[in-house]
Short mmCIF file of C-alpha atoms in Angstrom, two decimals:
data_model
loop_
_atom_site.label_atom_id
_atom_site.label_comp_id
_atom_site.label_asym_id
_atom_site.label_seq_id
_atom_site.Cartn_x
_atom_site.Cartn_y
_atom_site.Cartn_z
CA MET A 1 155.28 136.75 146.81
CA ARG A 2 156.02 140.07 145.09
CA ILE A 3 159.11 141.06 143.16
CA LYS A 4 159.96 144.72 142.56
CA ILE A 5 160.67 145.23 138.87
CA TRP A 6 160.35 148.41 136.78
CA LYS A 7 157.53 150.56 138.20
CA GLY A 8 155.16 148.37 140.13
CA GLN A 9 154.85 144.92 141.58
CA TRP A 10 155.15 141.60 139.79
CA ASP A 11 153.25 138.81 141.53
CA SER A 12 153.08 135.08 140.83
CA VAL A 13 150.17 135.37 138.36
CA ALA A 14 151.93 138.07 136.34
CA ILE A 15 155.20 136.15 136.19
CA ALA A 16 153.45 132.91 135.16
CA ALA A 17 151.46 134.79 132.49
CA VAL A 18 154.61 136.30 131.00
CA ILE A 19 156.26 132.87 130.87
CA LEU A 20 153.19 131.41 129.16
CA LEU A 21 153.09 134.24 126.63
CA ALA A 22 156.80 133.89 125.87
CA LEU A 23 156.58 130.11 125.42
CA SER A 24 153.57 130.49 123.15
CA PHE A 25 155.63 132.71 120.84
CA VAL A 26 158.54 130.26 120.72
CA PHE A 27 156.66 126.94 120.64
CA GLY A 28 153.12 127.74 119.46
CA GLY A 29 153.56 129.06 115.94
CA ALA A 30 152.24 126.02 114.07
CA SER A 31 148.87 124.26 113.93
CA ARG A 32 150.15 120.74 113.27
CA GLU A 33 153.19 118.46 113.68
CA HIS A 34 154.14 120.07 116.97
CA ALA A 35 152.78 117.82 119.72
CA LEU A 36 155.82 118.11 122.01
CA ARG A 37 156.12 121.87 121.67
CA LEU A 38 152.40 122.32 122.23
CA ALA A 39 152.64 120.13 125.33
CA LEU A 40 155.24 122.51 126.78
CA VAL A 41 152.90 125.48 126.29
CA GLU A 42 149.99 123.54 127.80
CA LEU A 43 152.07 122.63 130.86
CA ALA A 44 153.09 126.28 131.26
CA ALA A 45 149.39 127.20 131.20
CA LEU A 46 148.50 125.07 134.22
CA PRO A 47 150.04 127.32 136.92
CA VAL A 48 148.54 130.39 135.22
CA LEU A 49 145.13 128.73 135.21
CA VAL A 50 145.32 127.66 138.85
CA LEU A 51 146.74 130.92 140.20
CA GLY A 52 144.48 133.15 138.10
CA ALA A 53 141.31 131.19 138.89
CA GLY A 54 142.24 131.12 142.56
CA ARG A 55 142.55 134.88 142.64
CA LEU A 56 139.25 135.42 140.81
CA ILE A 57 137.47 133.17 143.30
CA LYS A 58 139.22 134.62 146.36
CA THR A 59 138.49 138.23 145.40
CA GLY A 60 135.03 137.54 144.04
CA LEU A 61 135.95 139.18 140.71
CA TRP A 62 134.49 136.21 138.83
CA ARG A 63 131.01 137.56 139.56
CA GLU A 64 131.71 140.60 137.35
CA HIS A 65 132.53 138.36 134.40
CA ARG A 66 129.95 135.60 134.67
CA PHE A 67 128.82 135.80 131.05
CA ALA A 68 132.35 135.71 129.60
CA LEU A 69 133.46 132.93 131.95
CA GLY A 70 130.28 131.00 131.21
CA LEU A 71 130.89 131.35 127.47
CA MET A 72 134.44 130.11 127.98
CA ALA A 73 133.16 127.14 129.99
CA ALA A 74 130.68 126.32 127.22
CA VAL A 75 133.48 126.31 124.64
CA VAL A 76 135.37 123.77 126.76
CA ALA A 77 132.26 121.75 127.50
CA LEU A 78 131.34 121.32 123.83
CA PRO A 79 134.23 118.97 122.88
CA LEU A 80 134.00 117.23 126.26
CA ILE A 81 130.35 116.43 125.58
CA GLN A 82 131.37 115.04 122.20
CA LEU A 83 133.67 112.59 124.02
CA ILE A 84 130.94 111.01 126.17
CA PRO A 85 130.34 107.38 125.07
CA LEU A 86 126.85 106.81 123.71
CA PRO A 87 124.82 103.57 123.62
CA PRO A 88 125.00 101.69 120.28
CA ALA A 89 121.37 102.44 119.43
CA VAL A 90 121.85 106.17 120.03
CA TRP A 91 125.19 106.39 118.22
CA SER A 92 123.93 104.42 115.21
CA GLY A 93 121.00 106.79 114.86
CA LEU A 94 123.13 109.93 114.71
CA PRO A 95 123.19 111.72 111.34
CA GLY A 96 126.10 110.72 109.11
CA ARG A 97 126.80 107.40 110.86
CA ASP A 98 124.91 105.12 108.49
CA GLN A 99 127.90 104.39 106.26
CA MET A 100 130.09 103.63 109.28
CA VAL A 101 127.47 101.32 110.72
CA LEU A 102 127.23 99.53 107.36
CA ALA A 103 131.02 99.15 107.16
CA LEU A 104 131.17 97.68 110.67
CA ARG A 105 128.42 95.19 109.95
CA LEU A 106 130.00 94.12 106.66
CA ALA A 107 133.11 93.37 108.69
CA GLY A 108 131.04 91.30 111.13
CA ILE A 109 131.27 93.87 113.94
CA GLU A 110 128.27 95.24 115.76
CA PRO A 111 128.50 98.92 116.80
CA GLY A 112 129.45 99.39 120.44
CA TRP A 113 129.46 102.31 122.81
CA SER A 114 131.08 105.21 120.94
CA PRO A 115 131.43 108.98 121.42
CA LEU A 116 129.72 111.50 119.18
CA SER A 117 133.09 112.63 117.82
CA LEU A 118 134.38 110.61 114.88
CA THR A 119 137.95 111.39 115.97
CA PRO A 120 137.98 111.32 119.78
CA ASP A 121 141.79 111.59 119.89
CA LYS A 122 141.70 114.85 117.91
CA THR A 123 138.82 116.14 120.00
CA TRP A 124 140.73 115.49 123.21
CA GLN A 125 143.77 117.28 121.76
CA SER A 126 141.51 120.22 121.00
CA VAL A 127 140.41 120.34 124.64
CA LEU A 128 144.02 120.43 125.80
CA ALA A 129 144.87 123.10 123.21
CA LEU A 130 142.25 125.37 124.80
CA THR A 131 144.20 125.44 128.07
CA PRO A 132 146.79 128.14 127.15
CA PRO A 133 144.36 130.74 125.76
CA PHE A 134 141.83 130.25 128.53
CA ALA A 135 144.56 130.42 131.17
CA LEU A 136 145.78 133.77 129.85
CA PHE A 137 142.19 135.06 129.61
CA ILE A 138 141.69 134.33 133.30
CA ALA A 139 145.08 135.82 134.16
CA ILE A 140 144.19 139.08 132.39
CA LEU A 141 141.00 139.40 134.44
CA SER A 142 142.89 138.87 137.69
CA GLN A 143 145.79 141.28 137.11
CA SER A 144 146.28 145.00 137.63
CA GLN A 145 146.06 147.51 134.83
CA ILE A 146 149.81 148.05 134.68
CA GLN A 147 150.45 144.30 134.38
CA ARG A 148 147.95 144.05 131.54
CA GLU A 149 149.66 146.91 129.74
CA ARG A 150 153.01 145.17 130.12
CA LEU A 151 151.64 142.02 128.51
CA ALA A 152 150.42 144.09 125.58
CA ARG A 153 153.85 145.69 125.24
CA ILE A 154 155.45 142.24 125.30
CA CYS A 155 153.32 141.36 122.26
CA VAL A 156 154.58 144.48 120.48
CA ALA A 157 158.16 143.56 121.39
CA ALA A 158 157.55 140.03 120.06
CA ALA A 159 156.30 141.54 116.79
CA VAL A 160 159.53 143.55 116.50
CA ALA A 161 161.50 140.36 117.18
CA GLY A 162 159.42 138.60 114.51
CA ILE A 163 160.27 141.32 111.99
CA LEU A 164 163.98 141.02 112.78
CA LEU A 165 163.86 137.22 112.58
CA GLY A 166 161.99 137.42 109.29
CA ALA A 167 164.62 139.78 107.89
CA ALA A 168 167.35 137.37 108.97
CA GLN A 169 165.49 134.45 107.38
CA LEU A 170 165.23 136.32 104.10
CA ALA A 171 168.86 137.39 104.17
CA SER A 172 170.25 133.97 105.12
CA GLY A 173 168.68 132.06 102.22
CA SER A 174 168.96 128.82 104.23
CA ASP A 175 166.68 126.73 106.44
CA ARG A 176 168.66 127.18 109.66
CA LEU A 177 166.68 130.12 111.01
CA TYR A 178 163.24 128.55 110.48
CA LEU A 179 161.54 127.10 113.54
CA TRP A 180 159.31 124.61 111.73
CA ASN A 181 160.01 121.75 109.35
CA THR A 182 157.17 122.78 107.04
CA THR A 183 158.89 126.08 106.19
CA GLY A 184 162.05 126.78 104.24
CA GLY A 185 164.28 129.37 102.65
CA GLY A 186 162.94 132.17 100.53
CA LEU A 187 159.91 132.99 102.70
CA ILE A 188 159.46 135.18 105.77
CA ASN A 189 157.70 133.27 108.53
CA GLY A 190 159.23 134.61 111.75
CA PHE A 191 158.06 132.49 114.68
CA PHE A 192 155.28 130.93 112.62
CA ALA A 193 154.95 128.04 110.20
CA ASN A 194 152.46 130.02 108.12
CA ARG A 195 153.30 133.49 106.79
CA ASN A 196 149.63 134.47 106.82
CA HIS A 197 149.59 133.97 110.57
CA LEU A 198 152.73 136.09 110.93
CA ALA A 199 150.97 138.88 109.03
CA SER A 200 147.94 138.62 111.33
CA PHE A 201 150.20 138.91 114.37
CA PHE A 202 151.75 142.10 112.99
CA LEU A 203 148.28 143.55 112.45
CA ILE A 204 147.23 142.66 116.02
CA ALA A 205 150.31 144.35 117.47
CA LEU A 206 149.84 147.47 115.31
CA PRO A 207 146.91 149.06 117.22
CA PHE A 208 148.60 148.41 120.57
CA ALA A 209 151.84 150.09 119.48
CA ILE A 210 150.10 153.09 117.93
CA THR A 211 147.47 153.61 120.63
CA LEU A 212 149.74 153.21 123.65
CA GLU A 213 152.33 155.58 122.24
CA ALA A 214 149.72 158.12 121.09
CA ALA A 215 148.45 158.21 124.67
CA THR A 216 151.69 159.95 125.67
CA LEU A 217 150.30 163.08 124.01
CA ARG A 218 147.55 163.08 126.64
CA ARG A 219 149.77 162.37 129.63
CA LYS A 220 152.11 165.32 129.95
CA ASP A 221 154.32 163.46 132.43
CA ARG A 222 155.34 160.95 129.75
CA PRO A 223 158.08 161.68 127.19
CA THR A 224 156.67 162.17 123.69
CA SER A 225 159.76 160.39 122.34
CA ALA A 226 157.75 157.18 122.88
CA LEU A 227 155.54 158.31 119.99
CA TRP A 228 158.49 157.90 117.65
CA PHE A 229 158.53 154.20 118.47
CA GLY A 230 154.89 153.90 117.41
CA ALA A 231 155.65 155.69 114.14
CA LEU A 232 158.71 153.52 113.49
CA PHE A 233 156.78 150.36 114.29
CA ALA A 234 153.92 151.31 111.95
CA GLY A 235 156.42 151.90 109.15
CA LEU A 236 158.15 148.59 109.84
CA VAL A 237 154.83 146.74 109.72
CA VAL A 238 154.08 148.21 106.29
CA VAL A 239 157.45 147.07 104.96
CA ALA A 240 157.17 143.69 106.72
CA LEU A 241 153.72 142.99 105.24
CA ALA A 242 155.07 143.81 101.79
CA ALA A 243 157.95 141.38 102.33
CA VAL A 244 155.76 138.64 103.81
CA ARG A 245 153.30 139.06 100.91
CA SER A 246 150.32 137.62 102.73
CA ARG A 247 147.21 138.48 100.76
CA ALA A 248 145.06 138.56 103.89
CA GLY A 249 147.58 140.80 105.63
CA ILE A 250 147.71 143.21 102.70
CA VAL A 251 143.92 143.40 102.37
CA LEU A 252 143.36 143.90 106.11
CA PHE A 253 146.08 146.50 106.57
CA ALA A 254 144.04 149.52 105.41
CA PRO A 255 141.01 148.97 107.73
CA VAL A 256 143.26 148.00 110.65
CA MET A 257 145.41 151.11 110.15
CA ALA A 258 142.34 153.32 109.90
CA ALA A 259 140.88 151.88 113.11
CA SER A 260 144.25 152.18 114.84
CA MET A 261 144.57 155.84 113.87
CA LEU A 262 141.07 156.50 115.20
CA ALA A 263 142.01 154.79 118.48
CA ALA A 264 145.22 156.84 118.57
CA TRP A 265 143.27 160.07 118.07
CA ILE A 266 140.97 159.15 120.97
CA ALA A 267 143.96 158.17 123.12
CA ALA A 268 145.58 161.53 122.39
CA GLY A 269 142.54 163.29 123.84
CA ARG A 270 140.33 163.78 120.75
CA ARG A 271 142.16 166.99 119.91
CA ARG A 272 143.01 168.42 116.53
CA PRO A 273 145.76 166.28 114.97
CA GLY A 274 149.03 167.77 116.15
CA PRO A 275 152.65 167.09 115.16
CA GLY A 276 152.67 163.83 117.08
CA LEU A 277 149.83 162.19 115.18
CA LEU A 278 151.12 163.63 111.93
CA VAL A 279 154.39 161.82 112.60
CA LEU A 280 152.45 158.54 112.66
CA VAL A 281 150.69 159.33 109.41
CA GLY A 282 153.94 160.45 107.82
CA ALA A 283 155.77 157.27 108.84
CA VAL A 284 153.07 155.09 107.31
CA GLY A 285 152.94 157.24 104.18
CA ALA A 286 156.71 157.05 103.75
CA ALA A 287 156.70 153.29 104.21
CA LEU A 288 153.88 152.91 101.69
CA THR A 289 155.82 155.01 99.20
CA ILE A 290 158.91 152.83 99.61
CA VAL A 291 156.83 149.70 99.16
CA ALA A 292 155.10 151.10 96.08
CA VAL A 293 158.42 151.93 94.46
CA LEU A 294 160.35 148.79 95.35
CA ALA A 295 157.93 145.95 95.99
CA LEU A 296 154.62 146.62 94.24
CA PRO A 297 155.05 144.11 91.36
CA PRO A 298 155.72 141.09 93.65
CA ILE A 299 152.75 142.09 95.82
CA LEU A 300 150.41 142.33 92.85
CA ALA A 301 151.72 138.98 91.63
CA ARG A 302 150.35 137.38 94.82
CA PHE A 303 146.84 138.32 93.69
CA ASP A 304 147.35 137.07 90.13
CA THR A 305 146.22 133.44 89.98
CA GLY A 306 146.97 133.15 86.28
CA GLY A 307 143.38 132.25 85.51
CA ALA A 308 143.36 129.37 88.02
CA SER A 309 140.59 129.28 90.61
CA GLU A 310 141.28 129.47 94.34
CA LEU A 311 141.27 125.98 95.86
CA ARG A 312 139.54 126.92 99.12
CA PHE A 313 136.70 128.75 97.35
CA GLU A 314 136.09 125.75 95.10
CA ARG A 315 135.84 123.33 98.02
CA TRP A 316 133.72 125.35 100.42
CA PRO A 317 130.43 124.20 98.81
CA LEU A 318 131.42 120.57 99.39
CA VAL A 319 132.34 121.35 103.01
CA ALA A 320 128.97 123.04 103.53
CA GLU A 321 127.15 120.10 101.93
CA THR A 322 129.07 117.66 104.14
CA ALA A 323 128.22 119.70 107.22
CA GLN A 324 124.52 119.25 106.46
CA THR A 325 125.03 115.49 106.71
CA TYR A 326 126.15 115.72 110.34
CA LEU A 327 123.67 118.29 111.62
CA PRO A 328 122.55 119.13 114.22
CA LEU A 329 125.46 117.94 116.40
CA GLY A 330 128.41 117.87 113.99
CA SER A 331 131.14 115.33 113.36
CA GLY A 332 133.34 116.22 116.33
CA ILE A 333 135.91 118.93 116.99
CA GLY A 334 139.12 118.18 115.08
CA SER A 335 137.51 115.71 112.67
CA PHE A 336 137.58 117.88 109.54
CA ASP A 337 140.51 116.18 107.80
CA PRO A 338 139.24 112.57 107.85
CA VAL A 339 135.64 113.65 107.22
CA TYR A 340 136.60 115.69 104.19
CA ARG A 341 138.80 112.89 102.84
CA SER A 342 135.82 110.54 103.02
CA VAL A 343 133.78 112.73 100.66
CA GLU A 344 136.51 114.28 98.50
CA PRO A 345 135.74 113.60 94.81
CA LEU A 346 138.23 111.34 93.03
CA ASN A 347 138.78 113.92 90.29
CA GLU A 348 140.12 116.37 92.90
CA LEU A 349 142.78 114.02 94.27
CA ASP A 350 146.21 115.42 93.47
CA GLY A 351 149.48 116.33 95.15
CA SER A 352 147.90 119.12 97.21
CA TYR A 353 146.12 118.60 100.52
CA PHE A 354 143.12 120.30 102.09
CA ASN A 355 143.45 119.46 105.78
CA GLN A 356 141.57 122.56 107.00
CA ALA A 357 138.51 124.31 105.59
CA HIS A 358 140.34 127.67 105.53
CA ASN A 359 137.19 129.11 107.04
CA GLU A 360 136.83 128.79 110.80
CA TYR A 361 133.09 129.40 110.72
CA LEU A 362 132.44 126.76 108.09
CA GLU A 363 134.71 124.26 109.81
CA THR A 364 132.98 124.85 113.14
CA TRP A 365 129.64 124.34 111.39
CA LEU A 366 130.82 120.91 110.22
CA GLU A 367 132.49 119.83 113.46
CA ALA A 368 130.13 121.29 116.06
CA GLY A 369 126.83 121.85 114.27
CA TRP A 370 124.18 124.04 115.81
CA LEU A 371 125.91 124.21 119.19
CA GLY A 372 129.08 125.55 117.61
CA ALA A 373 127.12 128.10 115.59
CA GLY A 374 125.31 129.18 118.74
CA LEU A 375 128.60 129.77 120.56
CA ILE A 376 129.88 131.87 117.66
CA VAL A 377 126.72 134.00 117.75
CA ALA A 378 127.01 134.39 121.53
CA PHE A 379 130.64 135.47 121.17
CA LEU A 380 129.78 138.02 118.49
CA ILE A 381 127.05 139.46 120.73
CA TRP A 382 129.57 139.73 123.58
CA TYR A 383 132.11 141.32 121.22
CA GLY A 384 129.65 143.89 119.93
CA ARG A 385 128.54 144.94 123.39
CA ARG A 386 132.08 145.26 124.74
CA CYS A 387 133.20 147.22 121.67
CA TRP A 388 130.32 149.62 122.18
CA SER A 389 131.37 150.17 125.80
CA ALA A 390 135.06 150.58 124.95
CA TRP A 391 134.74 152.95 122.01
CA ARG A 392 132.17 155.34 123.45
CA ALA A 393 134.11 155.81 126.69
CA PRO A 394 136.51 158.73 127.29
CA ALA A 395 140.25 158.24 126.97
CA SER A 396 142.10 156.47 129.78
CA ARG A 397 144.91 153.93 130.01
CA GLU A 398 142.37 151.16 130.53
CA ARG A 399 140.18 152.23 127.59
CA ASP A 400 143.20 152.65 125.31
CA LEU A 401 144.04 148.97 125.81
CA GLN A 402 140.43 147.94 125.29
CA ARG A 403 140.07 149.79 121.99
CA ALA A 404 143.33 148.32 120.71
CA ALA A 405 142.21 144.86 121.83
CA SER A 406 138.90 145.21 119.98
CA ILE A 407 140.84 145.87 116.76
CA GLY A 408 143.08 142.86 117.39
CA ILE A 409 140.05 140.61 117.86
CA GLY A 410 138.54 141.99 114.67
CA VAL A 411 141.70 141.10 112.74
CA LEU A 412 141.40 137.43 113.65
CA LEU A 413 137.63 137.31 113.18
CA LEU A 414 138.03 138.63 109.64
CA HIS A 415 141.09 136.52 108.83
CA SER A 416 139.19 133.43 110.02
CA ILE A 417 136.85 133.83 107.05
CA VAL A 418 139.61 132.66 104.69
CA ASP A 419 142.06 130.85 106.97
CA TYR A 420 142.47 129.12 110.33
CA PRO A 421 144.56 131.50 112.51
CA LEU A 422 142.90 130.51 115.80
CA ARG A 423 144.11 126.92 115.40
CA THR A 424 147.64 128.28 115.90
CA VAL A 425 148.42 128.39 119.62
CA THR A 426 150.32 131.69 119.50
CA LEU A 427 147.43 133.54 117.90
CA ALA A 428 144.89 131.77 120.12
CA VAL A 429 146.77 132.99 123.20
CA VAL A 430 147.06 136.55 121.86
CA PHE A 431 143.37 136.43 120.92
CA ALA A 432 142.54 135.40 124.50
CA MET A 433 144.64 138.27 125.83
CA CYS A 434 142.67 140.70 123.67
CA CYS A 435 139.39 139.15 124.83
CA GLY A 436 140.45 139.52 128.46
CA LEU A 437 141.29 143.18 127.91
CA LEU A 438 138.01 143.87 126.11
CA GLU A 439 135.96 142.05 128.76
CA LEU A 440 137.06 144.73 131.22
CA ALA A 441 135.19 147.31 129.13
CA LYS A 442 132.05 146.49 131.12
CA ARG A 443 133.59 148.18 134.17
CA PRO A 444 132.69 151.81 134.92
CA ASP A 445 135.04 154.45 133.55
CA GLN A 446 138.11 155.10 135.66
CA PRO A 447 139.78 158.51 136.04
CA PRO A 448 141.86 159.34 132.95
CA GLY A 449 145.50 158.28 133.14
#
């Protein structure tokens, strides 16, 4: 079935992917207390997964992406393996289980068959949460170039909508425009429960907006008025980041903007910077000037801890020490919260809570051990190779998307050092979209377009 819309054909995979992406924006902006909303996104992912996988198999395209698909399968297999029941003798001998075995025996209970994961319910939820991003990854591989570009533009449009919603939230001063119970008036969160994740989303959308619009300078048949949208969007992102006041977003803006401008220069044909690219630079410079004049003190205040130490930095050594207890296999995906509570010093108990490590790599080390670390290394190798292919290639519509996607992936990899953005479904889905786009960098160069 094909439906004629805009310029080109929309098929069942493309329509299902757009629905999944839209639902992830509306219902996937939190990492906890959202079981029903997450279930809706997971259900929307099923037709995308079935249709996309069916097309890859039917066309034989899966053979071109065996490493990436194998890596994806390994990520799914890891928590599933942790759910396999183990004999009592094997389970009791696993590192970190001695205190649990002692507690059971003091209660008069002999250990029975148990999975490796200490929280099998959370591990199973983690498996289900992988469905939306993996479904969109497969859909990206099975779609045409124009459909992939439309999905990227939908992300940019969602970022604009997030900016407008954030402005309305700030102006309203009430809780009515917030989508999550954990957020309230006075902050800008957009579709997200965490303003840091909103900032990351803006930074992911930035290279797509700038690169795709800069490419109009190369394609003479396209109106250069589109470049004005890229300039306006870049300026809005600067102002939005200042209003959101996410420290990670502020720190990452400069390298992301620099990489985006480099991608824009390549997309424009590697020529001397003309009026079009200068418009982009001027828009960002004007926005930075406005921010410096009007909002610099509140921004600097976000970095002033008043002499107090940062909670996450203080607790990382304890997380690392706890991870050593459960090596080499880990405590189970999703088990961080109860595991950390079991070792948290009494003198640190207060009104705050530390339910995530605020470091994806450290948390994976605790929950998945050596296997998790190996998957991270394998992903970074894949990422490096695909970036090399994308950035050294000549300009084309396909390569423009790939370079922008590589920057978007880098945003989340860097943000994951101090936070947990990939545990938010919206960002996980957008991350998967970027990975799907970058995976296509292994293909031979197509004629410029």
